[in-house]
Short mmCIF file of C-alpha atoms in Angstrom, two decimals:
data_model
loop_
_atom_site.label_atom_id
_atom_site.label_comp_id
_atom_site.label_asym_id
_atom_site.label_seq_id
_atom_site.Cartn_x
_atom_site.Cartn_y
_atom_site.Cartn_z
CA MET Q 112 90.90 88.75 89.92
CA ILE Q 113 91.11 88.54 93.71
CA ASN Q 114 88.00 87.49 95.60
CA LYS Q 115 84.32 88.13 95.02
CA LYS Q 116 83.64 90.95 97.51
CA TRP Q 117 87.03 92.61 97.17
CA ASP Q 118 86.61 92.62 93.38
CA VAL Q 119 83.28 94.42 93.74
CA ILE Q 120 84.28 97.08 96.27
CA LEU Q 121 87.68 97.73 94.64
CA ALA Q 122 86.28 97.83 91.09
CA ASN Q 123 86.54 101.62 90.84
CA GLU Q 124 90.06 101.57 92.29
CA PHE Q 125 91.24 99.23 89.55
CA LYS Q 126 90.06 101.76 86.94
CA LYS Q 127 91.93 104.75 88.37
CA PRO Q 128 94.96 106.12 86.45
CA TYR Q 129 97.38 105.51 89.34
CA PHE Q 130 96.45 101.80 89.49
CA LYS Q 131 96.84 101.37 85.75
CA GLU Q 132 100.26 103.03 85.94
CA LEU Q 133 101.16 100.80 88.88
CA GLY Q 134 100.15 97.73 86.85
CA ILE Q 135 102.39 98.78 83.95
CA PHE Q 136 105.31 99.42 86.31
CA VAL Q 137 104.92 96.09 88.13
CA LYS Q 138 104.61 94.02 84.94
CA ASP Q 139 107.73 95.67 83.53
CA GLU Q 140 109.66 95.01 86.76
CA TYR Q 141 108.75 91.32 86.67
CA LYS Q 142 109.98 91.09 83.08
CA ARG Q 143 113.35 92.71 83.77
CA LYS Q 144 114.24 91.82 87.38
CA ILE Q 145 113.71 89.30 90.16
CA ILE Q 146 110.63 90.51 92.01
CA TYR Q 147 108.87 89.02 95.03
CA PRO Q 148 106.40 87.54 95.68
CA LYS Q 149 105.71 85.41 92.62
CA TYR Q 150 103.43 87.39 90.29
CA SER Q 151 100.50 85.05 90.88
CA ASN Q 152 100.84 85.53 94.66
CA ILE Q 153 100.77 89.35 94.82
CA PHE Q 154 97.15 89.51 95.99
CA ASN Q 155 97.15 86.42 98.23
CA ALA Q 156 96.21 88.46 101.33
CA LEU Q 157 92.97 89.57 99.64
CA ARG Q 158 92.44 86.18 98.03
CA TYR Q 159 92.60 84.24 101.30
CA THR Q 160 90.63 86.78 103.40
CA ASP Q 161 87.62 88.35 101.70
CA TYR Q 162 86.23 91.70 102.85
CA ASP Q 163 83.35 90.35 104.93
CA GLU Q 164 85.58 87.71 106.54
CA VAL Q 165 88.21 90.09 107.95
CA LYS Q 166 88.46 89.93 111.75
CA VAL Q 167 92.03 91.17 112.16
CA VAL Q 168 94.47 93.19 110.03
CA ILE Q 169 98.20 92.71 110.64
CA LEU Q 170 99.89 95.42 108.62
CA GLY Q 171 103.39 95.06 107.20
CA GLN Q 172 105.41 97.50 105.10
CA ASP Q 173 106.69 95.54 102.11
CA PRO Q 174 107.41 91.86 101.32
CA TYR Q 175 110.50 90.01 102.45
CA HIS Q 176 113.14 90.50 99.78
CA GLY Q 177 115.12 87.27 100.17
CA GLU Q 178 114.92 84.33 97.79
CA ASN Q 179 111.64 82.37 97.94
CA GLU Q 180 110.52 84.03 101.19
CA ALA Q 181 107.54 86.24 100.34
CA HIS Q 182 104.27 84.70 99.15
CA GLY Q 183 101.82 87.57 99.46
CA LEU Q 184 101.08 87.55 103.20
CA SER Q 185 102.72 90.03 105.59
CA PHE Q 186 105.29 88.49 107.97
CA SER Q 187 104.67 85.01 106.50
CA VAL Q 188 107.22 82.94 104.56
CA MET Q 189 107.13 79.54 102.96
CA ASP Q 190 107.93 76.59 105.22
CA ASN Q 191 111.01 75.55 103.25
CA VAL Q 192 113.04 78.72 103.95
CA PRO Q 193 114.69 79.93 107.17
CA ARG Q 194 112.43 81.83 109.55
CA PRO Q 195 113.11 85.61 109.35
CA PRO Q 196 114.06 87.34 112.63
CA SER Q 197 110.79 89.31 112.88
CA LEU Q 198 108.76 86.12 112.51
CA VAL Q 199 110.97 84.41 115.10
CA ASN Q 200 110.04 87.16 117.54
CA ILE Q 201 106.35 87.05 116.63
CA PHE Q 202 106.32 83.34 117.44
CA LYS Q 203 108.26 83.95 120.69
CA GLU Q 204 105.58 86.42 121.77
CA LEU Q 205 102.82 83.99 120.71
CA GLU Q 206 104.35 81.33 122.95
CA ASN Q 207 104.82 83.80 125.79
CA ASP Q 208 101.26 85.10 125.42
CA LEU Q 209 99.20 81.96 124.79
CA ASN Q 210 101.70 79.13 125.32
CA ILE Q 211 101.36 78.14 121.65
CA ARG Q 212 104.49 76.87 119.94
CA LYS Q 213 104.01 77.54 116.24
CA GLN Q 214 105.19 74.95 113.73
CA GLY Q 215 106.23 76.06 110.25
CA ASN Q 216 106.53 79.60 108.90
CA ASN Q 217 103.49 79.85 106.62
CA LEU Q 218 100.68 81.94 108.15
CA GLU Q 219 98.06 80.92 105.58
CA SER Q 220 96.04 79.21 108.32
CA TRP Q 221 95.67 82.60 110.03
CA ALA Q 222 94.62 84.25 106.77
CA ARG Q 223 91.94 81.64 106.15
CA GLN Q 224 90.44 82.37 109.59
CA GLY Q 225 90.03 86.09 108.92
CA VAL Q 226 93.47 87.58 109.58
CA LEU Q 227 94.25 89.95 106.70
CA LEU Q 228 98.04 89.83 106.41
CA LEU Q 229 98.43 93.00 104.37
CA ASN Q 230 101.64 94.62 103.20
CA SER Q 231 101.24 98.31 102.43
CA ILE Q 232 103.62 97.84 99.49
CA MET Q 233 102.79 94.56 97.79
CA THR Q 234 105.91 93.89 95.67
CA VAL Q 235 109.68 94.28 96.07
CA GLU Q 236 112.85 93.74 94.06
CA LYS Q 237 115.18 90.98 95.27
CA ASP Q 238 117.56 92.22 97.99
CA ARG Q 239 116.25 95.81 97.70
CA PRO Q 240 113.81 96.61 100.52
CA LEU Q 241 111.35 99.42 99.75
CA SER Q 242 112.35 99.39 96.08
CA HIS Q 243 108.67 99.66 95.08
CA LYS Q 244 107.88 102.47 97.52
CA ASN Q 245 105.80 105.40 96.19
CA LYS Q 246 104.76 103.60 93.01
CA GLY Q 247 101.06 103.48 93.91
CA TRP Q 248 100.75 100.50 96.23
CA GLU Q 249 100.32 102.72 99.29
CA ILE Q 250 97.33 104.49 97.73
CA PHE Q 251 95.73 101.13 97.00
CA THR Q 252 96.31 99.60 100.43
CA ASP Q 253 95.35 102.78 102.29
CA ASN Q 254 92.03 102.53 100.48
CA ILE Q 255 91.66 98.92 101.68
CA ILE Q 256 92.18 100.09 105.27
CA SER Q 257 89.65 102.88 104.75
CA LEU Q 258 87.08 100.45 103.35
CA LEU Q 259 87.52 98.20 106.38
CA ASN Q 260 87.22 101.23 108.64
CA LYS Q 261 83.72 101.83 107.21
CA ARG Q 262 82.55 98.36 108.15
CA GLU Q 263 79.86 97.82 110.78
CA LYS Q 264 81.41 94.59 112.03
CA PRO Q 265 84.40 95.34 114.28
CA VAL Q 266 87.97 94.76 113.08
CA VAL Q 267 91.19 94.55 115.11
CA PHE Q 268 94.01 96.54 113.50
CA VAL Q 269 97.50 95.42 114.56
CA LEU Q 270 100.10 98.14 113.95
CA TRP Q 271 103.67 97.08 114.71
CA GLY Q 272 106.37 99.70 114.20
CA SER Q 273 106.33 103.37 113.26
CA TYR Q 274 105.37 102.79 109.62
CA ALA Q 275 102.29 100.71 110.46
CA ARG Q 276 101.38 103.13 113.25
CA SER Q 277 101.36 105.99 110.72
CA LYS Q 278 98.22 104.37 109.26
CA LYS Q 279 96.34 104.92 112.52
CA GLU Q 280 94.85 108.13 111.11
CA LEU Q 281 92.87 106.02 108.61
CA ILE Q 282 91.12 104.14 111.45
CA THR Q 283 88.54 106.60 112.74
CA ASN Q 284 85.62 104.32 113.57
CA ASN Q 285 85.46 103.72 117.32
CA ARG Q 286 83.87 100.30 116.94
CA HIS Q 287 87.26 98.98 115.79
CA TYR Q 288 90.17 98.10 118.09
CA ILE Q 289 93.78 99.19 117.51
CA ILE Q 290 96.72 97.27 118.95
CA GLU Q 291 100.06 99.01 118.51
CA SER Q 292 103.63 98.54 119.63
CA VAL Q 293 107.18 98.72 118.34
CA HIS Q 294 108.11 96.40 115.48
CA PRO Q 295 108.96 92.75 116.22
CA SER Q 296 112.34 93.09 114.51
CA PRO Q 297 115.43 92.36 116.67
CA LEU Q 298 116.26 96.10 116.61
CA SER Q 299 113.15 97.03 118.58
CA ALA Q 300 111.37 93.94 119.96
CA ASN Q 301 112.85 94.38 123.45
CA ARG Q 302 111.49 97.93 123.64
CA GLY Q 303 107.84 96.96 123.97
CA PHE Q 304 106.92 94.20 121.54
CA PHE Q 305 107.85 91.39 123.92
CA GLY Q 306 105.24 91.26 126.65
CA SER Q 307 102.61 93.20 124.67
CA LYS Q 308 100.38 90.09 124.43
CA PRO Q 309 98.69 90.99 121.13
CA PHE Q 310 97.25 87.54 120.46
CA SER Q 311 95.27 87.25 123.69
CA LYS Q 312 94.12 90.88 123.31
CA ILE Q 313 92.82 90.10 119.82
CA ASN Q 314 90.92 87.03 120.95
CA ASN Q 315 89.50 88.77 124.01
CA PHE Q 316 88.13 91.56 121.81
CA LEU Q 317 86.68 89.12 119.28
CA GLU Q 318 85.04 87.10 122.05
CA LYS Q 319 83.48 90.25 123.57
CA ASN Q 320 81.98 91.06 120.17
CA ASN Q 321 80.62 87.53 119.59
CA ILE Q 322 83.14 86.86 116.82
CA GLU Q 323 84.87 83.50 116.62
CA LYS Q 324 88.39 83.64 118.03
CA ILE Q 325 91.51 82.93 115.97
CA LYS Q 326 93.16 79.55 116.40
CA TRP Q 327 96.72 80.81 116.40
#
């Protein structure tokens, strides 16, 4: 369904009543409304970054809700649509931090290097942010965070904004590294996101732990 290791360790989760109810709800929504991302892309974050391969988690809340933007990776959009303001600011900070000028909007290259681009809520109705809140996705993705928390190999958890920071309580293992700041959206980026240098902090931590750095 997703990826070999994720399928194994989430097998029991897929059988739980809440997940079955979530599946019924989501399928019905796709039949009746315009829902993002495309149905086949819902689990792209887990598909591109298997459990053992995760080096970094960048946690989002729910997918972009504009036409053809979301494709299953938090903060990432397809290259043929305008760059959302939060992603504009992420790339500004990347350039400020590591002098890397990012081309395109699609962050799949990050995902394939071990950056789990996970939205806590994995689907959304067109033009209705948080429309799939409290339907079961949060239970599922909190469990993913908890499973990563149990890992021996260190993980960097990137928590931008108050919602992502609320998940900090799930990260109890002191071998992991938490990077947190305000959200990169234009409403808050000037209050501590700009200048926070998350990308160099991630790579410094990975290097200290003998883990290959991310080519941002």
